[in-house]
Amino acid sequence: MPEKPDDDPFHDCELGPDAVLGTHTFEDVLFTDQTETPVNVLTGETPAHSQATVEEAKEFAASIDTETPQIALPASVESQVETQSKPYTAAAFFHFKATGSLARHRAYHAAYEADAFAVDFEADYASGDLTIIVD
């Protein structure tokens, strides 16, 4: 009997489970101490709102009230200036800004939601690398 779309967690995905199975590392995608921050051209200093540590970013990501684990991603210099925001933002660990594509984002999300897969991740804020493991 063929699988019904409701039984296939990847039925709405462009990619199948083979695209996310195993261990994949996405380099330099996390907020780090080297994340670019704006500098005031008159004073040469970074504005107070853009000064942050990795620990603050990790605590912020962990404080987001959601069932999906969050990671701290770097915010663009433009958004830091325009909104006077911190140099980081929180997102699901499989967010397209970390995995590089919306197709991968959807496939990781499908695997994370499906009982048939075990999904874990390691966030290395020293290097900025995110490793996602799907079995």
PDB file of C-alpha atoms in Angstrom:
ATOM      1  CA  MET A   1       0.000   0.000   0.000  1.00  0.00           C
ATOM      2  CA  PRO A   2       1.584   3.367  -0.981  1.00  0.00           C
ATOM      3  CA  GLU A   3       2.241   5.975   1.696  1.00  0.00           C
ATOM      4  CA  LYS A   4      -0.333   8.705   2.010  1.00  0.00           C
ATOM      5  CA  PRO A   5       1.083  12.252   2.041  1.00  0.00           C
ATOM      6  CA  ASP A   6      -0.029  12.611   5.677  1.00  0.00           C
ATOM      7  CA  ASP A   7       2.236   9.674   6.615  1.00  0.00           C
ATOM      8  CA  ASP A   8       5.284  11.191   4.925  1.00  0.00           C
ATOM      9  CA  PRO A   9       6.817  14.031   6.962  1.00  0.00           C
ATOM     10  CA  PHE A  10       8.661  15.197   3.828  1.00  0.00           C
ATOM     11  CA  HIS A  11       5.572  15.440   1.582  1.00  0.00           C
ATOM     12  CA  ASP A  12       5.765  19.263   1.483  1.00  0.00           C
ATOM     13  CA  CYS A  13       9.557  19.348   1.113  1.00  0.00           C
ATOM     14  CA  GLU A  14      11.664  19.875  -1.976  1.00  0.00           C
ATOM     15  CA  LEU A  15      14.324  17.620  -0.431  1.00  0.00           C
ATOM     16  CA  GLY A  16      13.915  14.117   0.909  1.00  0.00           C
ATOM     17  CA  PRO A  17      15.378  12.612   4.060  1.00  0.00           C
ATOM     18  CA  ASP A  18      18.588  11.626   2.241  1.00  0.00           C
ATOM     19  CA  ALA A  19      19.487  15.325   2.031  1.00  0.00           C
ATOM     20  CA  VAL A  20      19.614  15.697   5.809  1.00  0.00           C
ATOM     21  CA  LEU A  21      20.537  12.233   7.083  1.00  0.00           C
ATOM     22  CA  GLY A  22      23.933  12.047   8.739  1.00  0.00           C
ATOM     23  CA  THR A  23      26.100  14.835  10.081  1.00  0.00           C
ATOM     24  CA  HIS A  24      26.331  18.213   8.370  1.00  0.00           C
ATOM     25  CA  THR A  25      28.388  21.180   9.557  1.00  0.00           C
ATOM     26  CA  PHE A  26      27.505  24.721   8.548  1.00  0.00           C
ATOM     27  CA  GLU A  27      30.562  26.924   8.998  1.00  0.00           C
ATOM     28  CA  ASP A  28      30.659  30.442  10.388  1.00  0.00           C
ATOM     29  CA  VAL A  29      26.880  30.842  10.764  1.00  0.00           C
ATOM     30  CA  LEU A  30      26.540  31.489  14.512  1.00  0.00           C
ATOM     31  CA  PHE A  31      27.028  34.673  16.505  1.00  0.00           C
ATOM     32  CA  THR A  32      30.630  34.839  17.769  1.00  0.00           C
ATOM     33  CA  ASP A  33      32.844  37.338  19.528  1.00  0.00           C
ATOM     34  CA  GLN A  34      34.067  38.299  16.043  1.00  0.00           C
ATOM     35  CA  THR A  35      30.590  39.113  14.654  1.00  0.00           C
ATOM     36  CA  GLU A  36      30.721  42.435  12.840  1.00  0.00           C
ATOM     37  CA  THR A  37      29.305  45.416  14.715  1.00  0.00           C
ATOM     38  CA  PRO A  38      28.830  49.012  13.597  1.00  0.00           C
ATOM     39  CA  VAL A  39      31.353  51.686  14.489  1.00  0.00           C
ATOM     40  CA  ASN A  40      30.496  55.344  15.005  1.00  0.00           C
ATOM     41  CA  VAL A  41      32.641  57.144  12.412  1.00  0.00           C
ATOM     42  CA  LEU A  42      32.920  60.227  14.621  1.00  0.00           C
ATOM     43  CA  THR A  43      34.084  58.467  17.786  1.00  0.00           C
ATOM     44  CA  GLY A  44      35.473  55.176  16.450  1.00  0.00           C
ATOM     45  CA  GLU A  45      33.460  53.312  19.087  1.00  0.00           C
ATOM     46  CA  THR A  46      30.841  50.578  18.839  1.00  0.00           C
ATOM     47  CA  PRO A  47      27.428  51.813  20.071  1.00  0.00           C
ATOM     48  CA  ALA A  48      26.307  50.383  23.421  1.00  0.00           C
ATOM     49  CA  HIS A  49      23.353  48.519  21.861  1.00  0.00           C
ATOM     50  CA  SER A  50      25.745  46.555  19.626  1.00  0.00           C
ATOM     51  CA  GLN A  51      28.058  45.463  22.408  1.00  0.00           C
ATOM     52  CA  ALA A  52      27.347  41.883  23.459  1.00  0.00           C
ATOM     53  CA  THR A  53      29.009  38.674  24.493  1.00  0.00           C
ATOM     54  CA  VAL A  54      28.464  35.151  23.253  1.00  0.00           C
ATOM     55  CA  GLU A  55      27.091  34.242  26.696  1.00  0.00           C
ATOM     56  CA  GLU A  56      24.428  36.982  26.402  1.00  0.00           C
ATOM     57  CA  ALA A  57      23.502  35.737  22.937  1.00  0.00           C
ATOM     58  CA  LYS A  58      23.259  32.107  24.097  1.00  0.00           C
ATOM     59  CA  GLU A  59      21.129  33.118  27.094  1.00  0.00           C
ATOM     60  CA  PHE A  60      18.852  35.155  24.829  1.00  0.00           C
ATOM     61  CA  ALA A  61      18.396  32.222  22.419  1.00  0.00           C
ATOM     62  CA  ALA A  62      17.712  29.842  25.319  1.00  0.00           C
ATOM     63  CA  SER A  63      15.121  32.241  26.772  1.00  0.00           C
ATOM     64  CA  ILE A  64      12.870  32.091  23.705  1.00  0.00           C
ATOM     65  CA  ASP A  65       9.705  30.252  24.750  1.00  0.00           C
ATOM     66  CA  THR A  66       9.313  27.599  22.076  1.00  0.00           C
ATOM     67  CA  GLU A  67       9.485  23.830  21.795  1.00  0.00           C
ATOM     68  CA  THR A  68      12.138  24.086  19.083  1.00  0.00           C
ATOM     69  CA  PRO A  69      15.671  24.739  20.383  1.00  0.00           C
ATOM     70  CA  GLN A  70      17.017  28.124  19.358  1.00  0.00           C
ATOM     71  CA  ILE A  71      20.485  29.296  18.335  1.00  0.00           C
ATOM     72  CA  ALA A  72      22.002  32.779  18.231  1.00  0.00           C
ATOM     73  CA  LEU A  73      22.649  34.048  14.712  1.00  0.00           C
ATOM     74  CA  PRO A  74      24.496  37.252  13.862  1.00  0.00           C
ATOM     75  CA  ALA A  75      22.349  40.266  13.009  1.00  0.00           C
ATOM     76  CA  SER A  76      23.413  42.356  10.045  1.00  0.00           C
ATOM     77  CA  VAL A  77      25.193  45.626  10.725  1.00  0.00           C
ATOM     78  CA  GLU A  78      22.371  47.370   8.851  1.00  0.00           C
ATOM     79  CA  SER A  79      19.693  45.998  11.173  1.00  0.00           C
ATOM     80  CA  GLN A  80      21.789  46.863  14.217  1.00  0.00           C
ATOM     81  CA  VAL A  81      22.009  50.476  13.038  1.00  0.00           C
ATOM     82  CA  GLU A  82      18.427  50.817  11.792  1.00  0.00           C
ATOM     83  CA  THR A  83      16.724  49.238  14.805  1.00  0.00           C
ATOM     84  CA  GLN A  84      19.419  49.869  17.432  1.00  0.00           C
ATOM     85  CA  SER A  85      19.317  46.152  18.167  1.00  0.00           C
ATOM     86  CA  LYS A  86      21.836  43.724  19.570  1.00  0.00           C
ATOM     87  CA  PRO A  87      24.309  42.084  17.164  1.00  0.00           C
ATOM     88  CA  TYR A  88      22.482  38.760  17.440  1.00  0.00           C
ATOM     89  CA  THR A  89      19.058  37.272  16.889  1.00  0.00           C
ATOM     90  CA  ALA A  90      17.523  33.935  17.848  1.00  0.00           C
ATOM     91  CA  ALA A  91      16.211  31.354  15.404  1.00  0.00           C
ATOM     92  CA  ALA A  92      15.386  27.663  15.258  1.00  0.00           C
ATOM     93  CA  PHE A  93      18.564  25.593  14.979  1.00  0.00           C
ATOM     94  CA  PHE A  94      17.582  24.577  11.432  1.00  0.00           C
ATOM     95  CA  HIS A  95      16.820  28.143  10.263  1.00  0.00           C
ATOM     96  CA  PHE A  96      17.562  28.840   6.595  1.00  0.00           C
ATOM     97  CA  LYS A  97      20.127  31.506   7.547  1.00  0.00           C
ATOM     98  CA  ALA A  98      22.112  28.745   9.258  1.00  0.00           C
ATOM     99  CA  THR A  99      21.502  25.882   6.817  1.00  0.00           C
ATOM    100  CA  GLY A 100      21.866  27.990   3.690  1.00  0.00           C
ATOM    101  CA  SER A 101      18.524  27.308   2.029  1.00  0.00           C
ATOM    102  CA  LEU A 102      14.808  27.234   2.619  1.00  0.00           C
ATOM    103  CA  ALA A 103      14.694  23.708   1.171  1.00  0.00           C
ATOM    104  CA  ARG A 104      17.164  22.451   3.811  1.00  0.00           C
ATOM    105  CA  HIS A 105      15.280  24.373   6.520  1.00  0.00           C
ATOM    106  CA  ARG A 106      12.036  22.581   5.586  1.00  0.00           C
ATOM    107  CA  ALA A 107      13.728  19.172   5.391  1.00  0.00           C
ATOM    108  CA  TYR A 108      15.399  19.558   8.809  1.00  0.00           C
ATOM    109  CA  HIS A 109      12.115  20.781  10.269  1.00  0.00           C
ATOM    110  CA  ALA A 110      10.290  17.748   8.841  1.00  0.00           C
ATOM    111  CA  ALA A 111      12.911  15.397  10.294  1.00  0.00           C
ATOM    112  CA  TYR A 112      12.793  17.178  13.671  1.00  0.00           C
ATOM    113  CA  GLU A 113       9.000  16.847  13.839  1.00  0.00           C
ATOM    114  CA  ALA A 114       8.930  13.188  12.704  1.00  0.00           C
ATOM    115  CA  ASP A 115       9.155  10.365  15.232  1.00  0.00           C
ATOM    116  CA  ALA A 116      11.148   8.257  12.765  1.00  0.00           C
ATOM    117  CA  PHE A 117      14.234  10.508  13.032  1.00  0.00           C
ATOM    118  CA  ALA A 118      16.534  11.495  15.878  1.00  0.00           C
ATOM    119  CA  VAL A 119      17.761  15.051  15.345  1.00  0.00           C
ATOM    120  CA  ASP A 120      20.415  16.771  17.437  1.00  0.00           C
ATOM    121  CA  PHE A 121      22.735  19.718  16.973  1.00  0.00           C
ATOM    122  CA  GLU A 122      25.941  21.197  18.349  1.00  0.00           C
ATOM    123  CA  ALA A 123      26.453  24.948  18.368  1.00  0.00           C
ATOM    124  CA  ASP A 124      30.134  25.937  18.593  1.00  0.00           C
ATOM    125  CA  TYR A 125      30.034  29.654  19.338  1.00  0.00           C
ATOM    126  CA  ALA A 126      33.843  29.885  19.417  1.00  0.00           C
ATOM    127  CA  SER A 127      34.166  28.945  15.747  1.00  0.00           C
ATOM    128  CA  GLY A 128      30.673  29.952  14.626  1.00  0.00           C
ATOM    129  CA  ASP A 129      29.995  26.435  13.322  1.00  0.00           C
ATOM    130  CA  LEU A 130      26.689  24.610  13.647  1.00  0.00           C
ATOM    131  CA  THR A 131      26.588  20.837  13.291  1.00  0.00           C
ATOM    132  CA  ILE A 132      23.247  19.062  12.789  1.00  0.00           C
ATOM    133  CA  ILE A 133      23.007  15.286  13.211  1.00  0.00           C
ATOM    134  CA  VAL A 134      20.060  13.310  11.814  1.00  0.00           C
ATOM    135  CA  ASP A 135      19.735   9.538  12.334  1.00  0.00           C
TER     136      ASP A 135
END
